[in-house]
Short mmCIF file of C-alpha atoms in Angstrom, two decimals:
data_model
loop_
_atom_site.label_atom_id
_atom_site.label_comp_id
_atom_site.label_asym_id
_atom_site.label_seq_id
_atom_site.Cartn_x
_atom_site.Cartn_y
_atom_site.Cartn_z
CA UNK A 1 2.26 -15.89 3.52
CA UNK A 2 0.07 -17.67 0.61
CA UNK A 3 -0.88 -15.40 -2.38
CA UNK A 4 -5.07 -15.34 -3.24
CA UNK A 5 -5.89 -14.53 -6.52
CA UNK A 6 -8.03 -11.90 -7.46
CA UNK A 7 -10.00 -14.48 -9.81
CA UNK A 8 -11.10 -16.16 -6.43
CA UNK A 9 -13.31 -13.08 -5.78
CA UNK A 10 -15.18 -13.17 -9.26
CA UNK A 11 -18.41 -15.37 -8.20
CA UNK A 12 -19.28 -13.06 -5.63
CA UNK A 13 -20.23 -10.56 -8.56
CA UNK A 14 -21.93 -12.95 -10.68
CA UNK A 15 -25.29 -12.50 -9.64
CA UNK A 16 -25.38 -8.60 -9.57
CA UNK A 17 -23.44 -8.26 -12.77
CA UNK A 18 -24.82 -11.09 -15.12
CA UNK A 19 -23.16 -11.05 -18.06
CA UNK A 20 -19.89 -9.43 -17.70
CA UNK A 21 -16.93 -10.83 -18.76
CA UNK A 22 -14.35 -12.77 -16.12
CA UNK A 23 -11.46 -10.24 -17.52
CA UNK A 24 -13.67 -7.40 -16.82
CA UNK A 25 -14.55 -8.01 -13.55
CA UNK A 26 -10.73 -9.35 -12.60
CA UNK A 27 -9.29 -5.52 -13.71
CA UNK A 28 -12.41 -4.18 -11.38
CA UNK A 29 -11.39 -6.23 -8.71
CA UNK A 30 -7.70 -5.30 -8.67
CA UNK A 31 -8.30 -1.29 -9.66
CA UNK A 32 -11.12 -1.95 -6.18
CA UNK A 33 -8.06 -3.73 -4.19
CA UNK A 34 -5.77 -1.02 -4.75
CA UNK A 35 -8.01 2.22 -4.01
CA UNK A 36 -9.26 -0.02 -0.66
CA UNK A 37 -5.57 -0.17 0.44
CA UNK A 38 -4.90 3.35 -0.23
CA UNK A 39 -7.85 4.26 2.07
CA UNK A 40 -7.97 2.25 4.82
CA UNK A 41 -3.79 1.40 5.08
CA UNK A 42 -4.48 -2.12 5.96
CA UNK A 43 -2.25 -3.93 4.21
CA UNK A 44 0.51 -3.41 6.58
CA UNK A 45 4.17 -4.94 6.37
CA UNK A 46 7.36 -4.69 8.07
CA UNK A 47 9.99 -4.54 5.90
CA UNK A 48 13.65 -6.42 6.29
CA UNK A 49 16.19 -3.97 7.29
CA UNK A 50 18.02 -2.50 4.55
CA UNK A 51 21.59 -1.69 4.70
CA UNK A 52 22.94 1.94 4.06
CA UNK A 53 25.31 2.83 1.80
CA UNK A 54 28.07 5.38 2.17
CA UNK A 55 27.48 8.77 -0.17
CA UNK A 56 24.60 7.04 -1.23
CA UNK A 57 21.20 8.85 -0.93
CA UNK A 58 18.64 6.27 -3.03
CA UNK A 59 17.58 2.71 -2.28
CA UNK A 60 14.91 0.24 -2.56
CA UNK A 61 11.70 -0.72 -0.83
CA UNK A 62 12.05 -4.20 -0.14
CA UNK A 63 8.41 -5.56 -0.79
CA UNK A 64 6.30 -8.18 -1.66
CA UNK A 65 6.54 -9.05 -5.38
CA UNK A 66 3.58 -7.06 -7.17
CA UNK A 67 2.93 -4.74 -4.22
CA UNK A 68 4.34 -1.04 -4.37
CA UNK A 69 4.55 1.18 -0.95
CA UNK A 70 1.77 3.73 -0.45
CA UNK A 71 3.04 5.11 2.82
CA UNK A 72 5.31 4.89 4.94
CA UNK A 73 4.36 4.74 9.08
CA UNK A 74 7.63 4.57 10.59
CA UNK A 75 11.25 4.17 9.97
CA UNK A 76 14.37 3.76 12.24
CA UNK A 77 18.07 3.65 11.49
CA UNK A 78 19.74 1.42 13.83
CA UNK A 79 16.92 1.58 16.27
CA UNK A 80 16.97 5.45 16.22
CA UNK A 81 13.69 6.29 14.60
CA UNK A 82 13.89 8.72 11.45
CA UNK A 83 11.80 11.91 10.83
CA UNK A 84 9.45 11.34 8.02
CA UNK A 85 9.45 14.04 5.34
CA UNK A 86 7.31 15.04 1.97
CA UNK A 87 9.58 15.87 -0.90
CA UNK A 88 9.14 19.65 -0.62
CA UNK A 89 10.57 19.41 3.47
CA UNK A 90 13.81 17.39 2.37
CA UNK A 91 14.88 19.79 -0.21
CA UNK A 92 14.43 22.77 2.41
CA UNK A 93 16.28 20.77 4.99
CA UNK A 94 18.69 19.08 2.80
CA UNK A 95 19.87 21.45 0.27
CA UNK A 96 22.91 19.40 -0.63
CA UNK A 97 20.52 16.48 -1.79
CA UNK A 98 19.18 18.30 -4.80
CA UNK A 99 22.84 18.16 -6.44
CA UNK A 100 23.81 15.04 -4.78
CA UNK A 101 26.72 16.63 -2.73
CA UNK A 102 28.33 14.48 -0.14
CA UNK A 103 30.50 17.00 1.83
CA UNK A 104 27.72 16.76 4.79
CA UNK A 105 27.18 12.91 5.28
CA UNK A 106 26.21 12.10 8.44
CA UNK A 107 24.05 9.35 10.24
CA UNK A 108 20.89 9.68 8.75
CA UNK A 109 18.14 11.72 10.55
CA UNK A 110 15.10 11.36 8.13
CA UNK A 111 13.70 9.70 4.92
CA UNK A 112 11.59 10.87 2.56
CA UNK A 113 10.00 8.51 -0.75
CA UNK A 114 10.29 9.50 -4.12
CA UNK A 115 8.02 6.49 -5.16
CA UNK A 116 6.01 3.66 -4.54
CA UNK A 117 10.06 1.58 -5.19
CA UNK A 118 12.42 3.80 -3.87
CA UNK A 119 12.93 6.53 -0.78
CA UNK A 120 16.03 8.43 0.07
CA UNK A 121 18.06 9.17 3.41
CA UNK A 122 18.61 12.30 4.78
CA UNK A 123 21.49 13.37 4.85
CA UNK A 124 23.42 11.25 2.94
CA UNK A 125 25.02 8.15 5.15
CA UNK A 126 28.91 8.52 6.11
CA UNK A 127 31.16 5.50 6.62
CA UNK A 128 31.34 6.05 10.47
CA UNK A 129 29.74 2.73 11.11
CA UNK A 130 27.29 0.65 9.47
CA UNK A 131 23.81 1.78 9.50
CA UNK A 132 20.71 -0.52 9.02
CA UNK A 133 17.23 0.82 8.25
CA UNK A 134 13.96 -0.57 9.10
CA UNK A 135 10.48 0.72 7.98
CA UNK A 136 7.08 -0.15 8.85
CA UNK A 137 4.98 0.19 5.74
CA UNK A 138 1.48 0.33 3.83
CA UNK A 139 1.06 -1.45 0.67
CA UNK A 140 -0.67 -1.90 -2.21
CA UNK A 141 -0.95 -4.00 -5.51
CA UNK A 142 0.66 -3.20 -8.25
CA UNK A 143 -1.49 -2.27 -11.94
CA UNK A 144 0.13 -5.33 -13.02
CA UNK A 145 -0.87 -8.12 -9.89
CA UNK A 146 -3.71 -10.95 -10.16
CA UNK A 147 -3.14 -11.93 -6.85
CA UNK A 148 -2.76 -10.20 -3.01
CA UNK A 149 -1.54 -12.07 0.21
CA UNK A 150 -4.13 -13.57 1.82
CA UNK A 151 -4.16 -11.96 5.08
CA UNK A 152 -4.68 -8.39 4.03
CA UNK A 153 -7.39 -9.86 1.16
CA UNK A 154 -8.91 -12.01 3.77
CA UNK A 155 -9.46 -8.68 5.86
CA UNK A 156 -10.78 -5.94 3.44
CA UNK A 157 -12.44 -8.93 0.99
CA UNK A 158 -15.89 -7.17 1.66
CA UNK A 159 -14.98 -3.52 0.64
CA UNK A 160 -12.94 -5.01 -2.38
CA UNK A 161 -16.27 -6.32 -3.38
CA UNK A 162 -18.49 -3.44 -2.61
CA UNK A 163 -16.10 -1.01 -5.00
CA UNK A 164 -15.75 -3.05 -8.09
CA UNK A 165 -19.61 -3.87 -7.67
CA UNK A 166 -19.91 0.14 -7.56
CA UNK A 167 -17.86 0.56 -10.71
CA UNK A 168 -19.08 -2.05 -12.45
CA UNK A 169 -22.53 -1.38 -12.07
CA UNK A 170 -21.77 2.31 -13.57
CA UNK A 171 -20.53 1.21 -16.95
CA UNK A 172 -22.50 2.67 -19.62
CA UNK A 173 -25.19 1.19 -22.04
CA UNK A 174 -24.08 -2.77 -20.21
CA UNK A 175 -26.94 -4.96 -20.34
CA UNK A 176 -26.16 -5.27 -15.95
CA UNK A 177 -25.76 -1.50 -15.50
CA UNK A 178 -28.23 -1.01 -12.53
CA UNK A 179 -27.14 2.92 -10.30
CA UNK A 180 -29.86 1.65 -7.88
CA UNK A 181 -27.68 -1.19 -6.96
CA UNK A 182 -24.81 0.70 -7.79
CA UNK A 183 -25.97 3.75 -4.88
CA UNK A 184 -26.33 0.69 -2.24
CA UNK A 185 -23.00 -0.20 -2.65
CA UNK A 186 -20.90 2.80 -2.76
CA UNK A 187 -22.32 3.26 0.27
CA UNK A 188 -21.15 0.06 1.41
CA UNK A 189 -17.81 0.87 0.18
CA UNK A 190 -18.07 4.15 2.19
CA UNK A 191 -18.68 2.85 5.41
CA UNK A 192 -16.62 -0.56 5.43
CA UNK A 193 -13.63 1.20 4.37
CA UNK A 194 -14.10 3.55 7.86
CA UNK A 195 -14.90 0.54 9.93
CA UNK A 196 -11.66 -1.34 8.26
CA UNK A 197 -9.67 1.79 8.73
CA UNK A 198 -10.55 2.61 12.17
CA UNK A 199 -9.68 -1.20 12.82
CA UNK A 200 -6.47 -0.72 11.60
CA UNK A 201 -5.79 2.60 13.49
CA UNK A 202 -6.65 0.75 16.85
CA UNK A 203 -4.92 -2.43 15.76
CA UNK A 204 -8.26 -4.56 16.08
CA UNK A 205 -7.79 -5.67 12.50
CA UNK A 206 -8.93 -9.70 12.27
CA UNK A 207 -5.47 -10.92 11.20
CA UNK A 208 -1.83 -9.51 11.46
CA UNK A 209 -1.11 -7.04 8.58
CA UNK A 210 2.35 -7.94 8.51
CA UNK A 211 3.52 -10.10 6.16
CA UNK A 212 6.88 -11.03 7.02
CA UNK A 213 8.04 -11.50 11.04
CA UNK A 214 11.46 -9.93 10.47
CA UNK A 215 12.54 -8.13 14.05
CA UNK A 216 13.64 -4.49 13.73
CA UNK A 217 17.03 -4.18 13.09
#
């Protein structure tokens, strides 16, 4: 899908934020974009299958350039879904993984991510066969992006707008520092990022969240 730039969002603050510098309101815009994906989890992507390793526990997300994973929904290994575990359950359920033994690989039975680049499978794969590993993600843009794919921008553009307005509006001693305004639209923020993530959750969003139409492998 086509990548929007963040700078394509800047005249809707204009009028409520006269004044501020363009490079200002592009790092509000991106700080708003990520914190609006983390909420609602709309920007939604299935990612390419990824193929296993043997005695190898770490790998990749493969995403989006600029985009990092926040969470992960769902994962299967060869069309056998994986459990999905915090950091704390894989080291109580895989011992082994802390000191990177390989005397128990097996097919894998869970993953667990270290980051928003790389996850880990439980227990460590064994050569029996080759396994292939599928996820269904949530994403969000990296510190570093100026632009966001335009389906998931297209869908949460409103919140996006209503948080950077927020923040921007709270900066100190700025000659377009208004908390009146800034009140109406945390508020905004507040209930838009409900409606969007209750959209999500139901699957009612406007356009697909997923960016790529790789089947499951």
């Amino acid at each position: 899908m086509a990548e929007v730039a963040f700078s394509t969002l800047v005249p809707r603050l204009y009028a409520s934020v006269p004044g501020c510098p363009q490079p200002t309101m592009l790092t509000h815009l991106r700080d708003a974009a990520i914190q609006v994906c983390e909420r609602t989890l709309a920007y939604r992507y299935k990612m390419p299958a990824v193929t296993m390793v043997a005695d190898t526990y770490g790998y990749d997300f493969d995403v989006p350039v600029a985009t990092e994973v926040h969470a992960i929904f769902a994962a299967t290994s060869n069309d056998c879904p994986l459990d999905l575990l915090t950091m704390e359950q894989a080291t109580d359920a895989f011992p082994e993984w802390i000191s990177g033994g390989t005397t128990n690989a097996s097919s894998p039975r869970a993953v667990a991510q270290i980051n928003g680049d790389q996850f880990n499978i439980l227990p460590v794969p064994d050569d029996a066969t080759t396994y292939e590993v599928a996820m269904f993600l949530a994403l969000k843009p990296l510190r570093t992006a100026t632009t966001m794919d335009e389906v998931p921008l297209g869908e949460l553009e409103d919140v996006i707008v209503h948080r950077a307005l927020q923040t921007l509006l709270t900066l100190p001693a700025m000659p377009w520092t208004n908390f009146d305004l800034a009140t109406y639209h945390a508020k905004q923020f507040t209930f838009f990022t409900s409606e969007r993530r209750a959209r999500a959750n139901l699957g009612n969003a406007r356009g697909s969240m997923r960016v790529r139409a790789n089947p499951l492998a």
